[in-house]
PDB file of C-alpha atoms in Angstrom:
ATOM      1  CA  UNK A   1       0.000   0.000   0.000  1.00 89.00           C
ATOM      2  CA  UNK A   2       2.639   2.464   1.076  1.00 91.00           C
ATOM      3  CA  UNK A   3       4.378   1.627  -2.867  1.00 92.00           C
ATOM      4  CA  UNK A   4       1.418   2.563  -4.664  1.00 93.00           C
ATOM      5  CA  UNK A   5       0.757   5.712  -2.703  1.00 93.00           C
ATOM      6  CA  UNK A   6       4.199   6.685  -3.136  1.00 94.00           C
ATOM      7  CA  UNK A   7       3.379   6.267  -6.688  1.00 91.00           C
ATOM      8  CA  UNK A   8       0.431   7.607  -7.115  1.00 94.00           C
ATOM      9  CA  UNK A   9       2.428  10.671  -5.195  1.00 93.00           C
ATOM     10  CA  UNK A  10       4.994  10.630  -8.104  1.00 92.00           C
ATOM     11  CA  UNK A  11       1.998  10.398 -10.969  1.00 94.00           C
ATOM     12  CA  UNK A  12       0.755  13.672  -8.965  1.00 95.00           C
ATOM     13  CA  UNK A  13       4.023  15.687  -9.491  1.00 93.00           C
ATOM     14  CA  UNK A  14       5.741  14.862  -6.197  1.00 93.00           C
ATOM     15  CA  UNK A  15       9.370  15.720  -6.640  1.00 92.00           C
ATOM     16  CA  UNK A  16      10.205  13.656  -3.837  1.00 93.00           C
ATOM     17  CA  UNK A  17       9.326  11.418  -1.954  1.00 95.00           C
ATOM     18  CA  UNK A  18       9.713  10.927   2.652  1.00 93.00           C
ATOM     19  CA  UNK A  19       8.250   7.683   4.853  1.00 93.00           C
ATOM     20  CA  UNK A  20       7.692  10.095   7.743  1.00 84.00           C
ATOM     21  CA  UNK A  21       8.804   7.859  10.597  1.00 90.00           C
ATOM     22  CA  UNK A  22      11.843   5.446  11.129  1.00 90.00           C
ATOM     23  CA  UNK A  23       9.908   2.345  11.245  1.00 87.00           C
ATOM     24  CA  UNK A  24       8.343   2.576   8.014  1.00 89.00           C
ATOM     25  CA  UNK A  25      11.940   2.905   6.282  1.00 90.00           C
ATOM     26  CA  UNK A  26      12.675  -0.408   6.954  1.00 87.00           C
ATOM     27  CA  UNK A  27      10.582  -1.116   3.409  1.00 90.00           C
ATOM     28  CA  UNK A  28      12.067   1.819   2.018  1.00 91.00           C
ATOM     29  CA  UNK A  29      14.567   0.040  -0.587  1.00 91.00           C
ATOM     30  CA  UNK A  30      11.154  -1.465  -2.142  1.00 92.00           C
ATOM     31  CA  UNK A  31       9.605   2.009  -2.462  1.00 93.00           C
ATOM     32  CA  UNK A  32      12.670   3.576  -4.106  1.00 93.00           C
ATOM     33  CA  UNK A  33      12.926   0.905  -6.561  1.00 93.00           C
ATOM     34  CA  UNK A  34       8.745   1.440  -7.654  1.00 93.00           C
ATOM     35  CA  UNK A  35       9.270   5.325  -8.104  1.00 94.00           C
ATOM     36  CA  UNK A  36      11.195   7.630  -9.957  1.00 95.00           C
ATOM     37  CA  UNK A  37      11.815  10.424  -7.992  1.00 95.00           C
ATOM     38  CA  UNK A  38      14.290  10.958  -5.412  1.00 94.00           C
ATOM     39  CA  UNK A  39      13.130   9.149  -1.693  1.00 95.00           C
ATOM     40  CA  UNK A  40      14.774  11.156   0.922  1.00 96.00           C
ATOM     41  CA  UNK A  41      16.072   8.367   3.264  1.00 95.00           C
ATOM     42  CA  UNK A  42      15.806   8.942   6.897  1.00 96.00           C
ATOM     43  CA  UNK A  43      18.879   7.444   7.929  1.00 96.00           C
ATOM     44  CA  UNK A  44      20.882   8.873   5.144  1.00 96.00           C
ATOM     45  CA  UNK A  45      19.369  12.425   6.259  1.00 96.00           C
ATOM     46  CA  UNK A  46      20.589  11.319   9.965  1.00 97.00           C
ATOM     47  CA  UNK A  47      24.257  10.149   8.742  1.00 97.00           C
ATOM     48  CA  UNK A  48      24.987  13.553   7.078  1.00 96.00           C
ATOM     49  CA  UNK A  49      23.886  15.100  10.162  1.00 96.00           C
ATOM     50  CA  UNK A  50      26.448  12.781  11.967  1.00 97.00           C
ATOM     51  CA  UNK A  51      29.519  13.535   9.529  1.00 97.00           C
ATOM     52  CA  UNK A  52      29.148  17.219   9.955  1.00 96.00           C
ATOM     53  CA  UNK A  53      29.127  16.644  13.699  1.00 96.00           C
ATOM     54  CA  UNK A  54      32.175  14.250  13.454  1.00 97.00           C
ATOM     55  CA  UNK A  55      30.397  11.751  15.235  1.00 97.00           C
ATOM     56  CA  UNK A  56      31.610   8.099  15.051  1.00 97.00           C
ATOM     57  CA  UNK A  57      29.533   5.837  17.665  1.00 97.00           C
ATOM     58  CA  UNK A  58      26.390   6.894  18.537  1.00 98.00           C
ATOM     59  CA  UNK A  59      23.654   5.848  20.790  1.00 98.00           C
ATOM     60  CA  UNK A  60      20.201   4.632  18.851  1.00 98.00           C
ATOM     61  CA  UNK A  61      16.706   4.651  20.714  1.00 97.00           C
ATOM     62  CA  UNK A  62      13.833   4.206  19.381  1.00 96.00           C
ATOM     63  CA  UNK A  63      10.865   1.370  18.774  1.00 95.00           C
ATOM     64  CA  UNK A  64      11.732  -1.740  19.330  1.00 95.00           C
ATOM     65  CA  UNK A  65      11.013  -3.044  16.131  1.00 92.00           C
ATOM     66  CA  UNK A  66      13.882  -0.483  15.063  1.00 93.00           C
ATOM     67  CA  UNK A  67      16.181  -1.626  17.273  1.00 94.00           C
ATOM     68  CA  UNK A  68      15.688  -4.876  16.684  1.00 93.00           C
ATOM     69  CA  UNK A  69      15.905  -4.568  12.652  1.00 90.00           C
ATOM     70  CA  UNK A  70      19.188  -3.127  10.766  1.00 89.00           C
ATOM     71  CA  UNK A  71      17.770  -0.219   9.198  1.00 92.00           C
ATOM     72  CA  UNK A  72      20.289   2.083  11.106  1.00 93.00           C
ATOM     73  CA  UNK A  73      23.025  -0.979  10.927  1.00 90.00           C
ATOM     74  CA  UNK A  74      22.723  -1.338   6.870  1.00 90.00           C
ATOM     75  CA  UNK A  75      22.070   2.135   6.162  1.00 91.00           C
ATOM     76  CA  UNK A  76      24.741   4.044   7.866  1.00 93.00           C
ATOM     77  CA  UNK A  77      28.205   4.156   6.581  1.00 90.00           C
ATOM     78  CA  UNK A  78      30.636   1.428   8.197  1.00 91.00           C
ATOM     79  CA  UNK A  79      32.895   4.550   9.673  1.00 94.00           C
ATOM     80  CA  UNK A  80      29.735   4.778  12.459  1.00 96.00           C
ATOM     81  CA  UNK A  81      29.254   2.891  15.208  1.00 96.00           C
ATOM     82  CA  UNK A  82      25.643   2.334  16.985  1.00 96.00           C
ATOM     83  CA  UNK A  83      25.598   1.642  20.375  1.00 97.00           C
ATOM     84  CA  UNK A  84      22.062   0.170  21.525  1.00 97.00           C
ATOM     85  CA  UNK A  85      20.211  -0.166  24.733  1.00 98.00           C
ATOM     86  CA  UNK A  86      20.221  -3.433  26.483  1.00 97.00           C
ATOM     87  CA  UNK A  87      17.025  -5.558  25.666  1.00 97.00           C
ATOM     88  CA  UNK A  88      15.704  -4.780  28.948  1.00 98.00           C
ATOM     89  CA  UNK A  89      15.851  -1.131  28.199  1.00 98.00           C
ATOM     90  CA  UNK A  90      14.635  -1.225  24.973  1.00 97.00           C
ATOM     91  CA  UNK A  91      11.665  -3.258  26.306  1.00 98.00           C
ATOM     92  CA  UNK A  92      11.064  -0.703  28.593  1.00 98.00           C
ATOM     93  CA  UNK A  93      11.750   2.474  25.689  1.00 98.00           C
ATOM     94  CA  UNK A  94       8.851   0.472  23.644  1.00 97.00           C
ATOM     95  CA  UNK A  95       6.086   0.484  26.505  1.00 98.00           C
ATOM     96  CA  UNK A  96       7.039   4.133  27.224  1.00 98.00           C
ATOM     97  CA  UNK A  97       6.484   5.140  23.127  1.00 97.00           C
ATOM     98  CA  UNK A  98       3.541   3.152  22.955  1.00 96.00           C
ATOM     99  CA  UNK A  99       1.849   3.440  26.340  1.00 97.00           C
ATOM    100  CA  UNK A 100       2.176   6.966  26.933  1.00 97.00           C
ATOM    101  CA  UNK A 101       4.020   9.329  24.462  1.00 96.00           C
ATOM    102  CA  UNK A 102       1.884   8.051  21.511  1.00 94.00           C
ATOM    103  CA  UNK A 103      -1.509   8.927  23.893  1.00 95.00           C
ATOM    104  CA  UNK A 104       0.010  12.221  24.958  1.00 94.00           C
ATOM    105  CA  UNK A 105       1.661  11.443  28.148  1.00 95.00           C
ATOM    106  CA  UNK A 106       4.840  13.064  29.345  1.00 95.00           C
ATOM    107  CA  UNK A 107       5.884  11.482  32.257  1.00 96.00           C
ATOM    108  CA  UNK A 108       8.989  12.544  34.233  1.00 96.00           C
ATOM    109  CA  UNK A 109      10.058   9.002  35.804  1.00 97.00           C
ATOM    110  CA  UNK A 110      10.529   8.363  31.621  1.00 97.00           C
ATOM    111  CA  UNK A 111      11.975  11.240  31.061  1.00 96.00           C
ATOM    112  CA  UNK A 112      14.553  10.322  34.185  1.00 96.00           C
ATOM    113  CA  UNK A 113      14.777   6.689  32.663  1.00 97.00           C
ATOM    114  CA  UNK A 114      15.327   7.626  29.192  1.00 97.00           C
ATOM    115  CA  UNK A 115      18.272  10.358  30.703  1.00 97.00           C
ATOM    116  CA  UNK A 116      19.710   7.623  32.605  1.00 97.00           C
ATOM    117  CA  UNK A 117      19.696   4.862  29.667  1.00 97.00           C
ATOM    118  CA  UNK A 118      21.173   7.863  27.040  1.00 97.00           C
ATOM    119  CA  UNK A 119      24.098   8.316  30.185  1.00 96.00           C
ATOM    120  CA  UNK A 120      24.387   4.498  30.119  1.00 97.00           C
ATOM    121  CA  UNK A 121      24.914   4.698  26.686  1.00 98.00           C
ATOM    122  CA  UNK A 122      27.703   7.825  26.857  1.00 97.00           C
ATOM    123  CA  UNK A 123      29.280   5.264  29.125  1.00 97.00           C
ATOM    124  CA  UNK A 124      30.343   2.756  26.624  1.00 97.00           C
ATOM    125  CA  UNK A 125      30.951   5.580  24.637  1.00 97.00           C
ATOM    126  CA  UNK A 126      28.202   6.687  22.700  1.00 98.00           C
ATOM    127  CA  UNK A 127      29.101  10.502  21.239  1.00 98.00           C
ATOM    128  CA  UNK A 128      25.327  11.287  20.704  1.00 97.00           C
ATOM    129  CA  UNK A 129      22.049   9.732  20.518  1.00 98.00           C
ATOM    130  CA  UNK A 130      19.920   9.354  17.700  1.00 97.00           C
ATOM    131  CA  UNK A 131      16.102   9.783  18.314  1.00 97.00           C
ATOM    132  CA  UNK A 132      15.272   7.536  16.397  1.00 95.00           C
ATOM    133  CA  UNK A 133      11.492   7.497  16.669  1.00 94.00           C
ATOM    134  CA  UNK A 134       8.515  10.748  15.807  1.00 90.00           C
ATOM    135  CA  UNK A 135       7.654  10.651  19.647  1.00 94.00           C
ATOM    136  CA  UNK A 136      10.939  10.084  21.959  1.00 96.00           C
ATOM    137  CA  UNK A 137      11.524  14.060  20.860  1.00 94.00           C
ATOM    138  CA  UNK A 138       8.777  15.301  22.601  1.00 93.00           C
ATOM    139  CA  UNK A 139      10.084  13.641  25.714  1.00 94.00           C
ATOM    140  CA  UNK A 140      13.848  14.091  25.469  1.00 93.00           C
ATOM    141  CA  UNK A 141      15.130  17.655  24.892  1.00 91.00           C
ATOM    142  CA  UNK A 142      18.787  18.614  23.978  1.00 88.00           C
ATOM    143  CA  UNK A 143      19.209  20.455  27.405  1.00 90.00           C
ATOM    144  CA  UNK A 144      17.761  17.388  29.162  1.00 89.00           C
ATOM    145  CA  UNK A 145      21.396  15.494  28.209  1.00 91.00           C
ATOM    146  CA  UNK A 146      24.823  16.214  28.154  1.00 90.00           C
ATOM    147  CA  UNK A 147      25.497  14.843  24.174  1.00 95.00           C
ATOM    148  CA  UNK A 148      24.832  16.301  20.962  1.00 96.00           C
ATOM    149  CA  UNK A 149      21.413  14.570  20.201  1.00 97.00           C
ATOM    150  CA  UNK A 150      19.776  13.800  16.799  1.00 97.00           C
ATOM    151  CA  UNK A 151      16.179  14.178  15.989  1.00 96.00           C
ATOM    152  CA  UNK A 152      15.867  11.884  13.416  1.00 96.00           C
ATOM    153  CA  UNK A 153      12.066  13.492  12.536  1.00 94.00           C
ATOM    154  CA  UNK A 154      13.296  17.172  12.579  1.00 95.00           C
ATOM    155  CA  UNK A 155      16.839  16.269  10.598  1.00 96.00           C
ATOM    156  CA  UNK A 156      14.995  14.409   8.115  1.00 96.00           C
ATOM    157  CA  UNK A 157      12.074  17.235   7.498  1.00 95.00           C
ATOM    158  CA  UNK A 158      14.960  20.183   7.372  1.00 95.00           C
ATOM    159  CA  UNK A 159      16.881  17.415   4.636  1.00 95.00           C
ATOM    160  CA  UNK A 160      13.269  18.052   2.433  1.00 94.00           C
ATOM    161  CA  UNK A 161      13.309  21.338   2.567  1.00 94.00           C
ATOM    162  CA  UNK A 162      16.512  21.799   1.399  1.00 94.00           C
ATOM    163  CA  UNK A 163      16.253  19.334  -1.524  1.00 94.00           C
ATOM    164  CA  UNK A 164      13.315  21.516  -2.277  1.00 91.00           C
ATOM    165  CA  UNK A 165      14.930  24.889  -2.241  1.00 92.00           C
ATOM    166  CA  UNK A 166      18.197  23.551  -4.635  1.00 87.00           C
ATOM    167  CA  UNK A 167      17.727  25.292  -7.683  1.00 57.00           C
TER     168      UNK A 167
END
């Protein structure tokens, strides 16, 4: 379904084409080989973001279903590292995402959980974290840790744009 809108998209006059969330990239390689226009890849949009930072190993949350796939692993260049939660925290990032930020809820004890996993993670070296879910953001806030973090939703909206406005 998400082919032939993408499609239909590119029959409209799209110039380009996003999956607007980190999860749905994992089929993205099938949807870039139906269409003909450029899809902006979320993880390619995140990587450039990295380079310019200099970043090398970076800490990854998001769904579990991302973590537990290779879309970051197989789509980021081999020069950067992911670091991942353990499977206990990611359990625990998953019921967080899905049984409260999705309904609305912004909890502190997550907030403090979420800080103290992302510390975790600096810990075994992580240089930044990679928000790699829509919702995480409006929990975690770049003042609320002490590394460079990566909004995978804004980076890869602000990567549209400016394919947009190239001449």
């Amino acid at each position: 379904k998400i082919i032939d809108i993408a499609f239909k998209l590119e029959v409209a006059g799209a110039d380009c084409i996003l999956l607007l969330s980190n999860t749905t990239h994992i089929i993205a390689s099938e949807v870039e080989k139906a269409i003909n226009v450029k899809l902006i890849h979320i993880v390619k949009s995140v990587e450039k973001e990295l380079k310019q930072n200099k970043i090398k190993k970076v800490a990854l949350l998001g769904t579990k279903y991302t973590l537990e796939s290779n879309l970051y692993k197989n789509n980021l260049s081999q020069e950067i590292t992911i670091i991942k939660p353990s499977n206990e925290q990611i359990n625990y990032i998953n019921k967080v995402i899905y049984n409260e930020l999705i309904l609305g809820e912004f909890r502190e004890n997550s907030r403090n959980e979420f800080k103290k996993i992302i510390t975790e993670l600096k810990s075994k070296g992580a240089e930044g974290v990679i928000l790699g879910c829509t919702e995480i953001s409006l929990l975690i806030k770049p003042n609320d840790i002490c590394i460079p973090v990566f909004d995978s939703t804004k980076i890869h909206a602000l990567d549209a744009v400016k394919f947009m406005l190239q001449d």
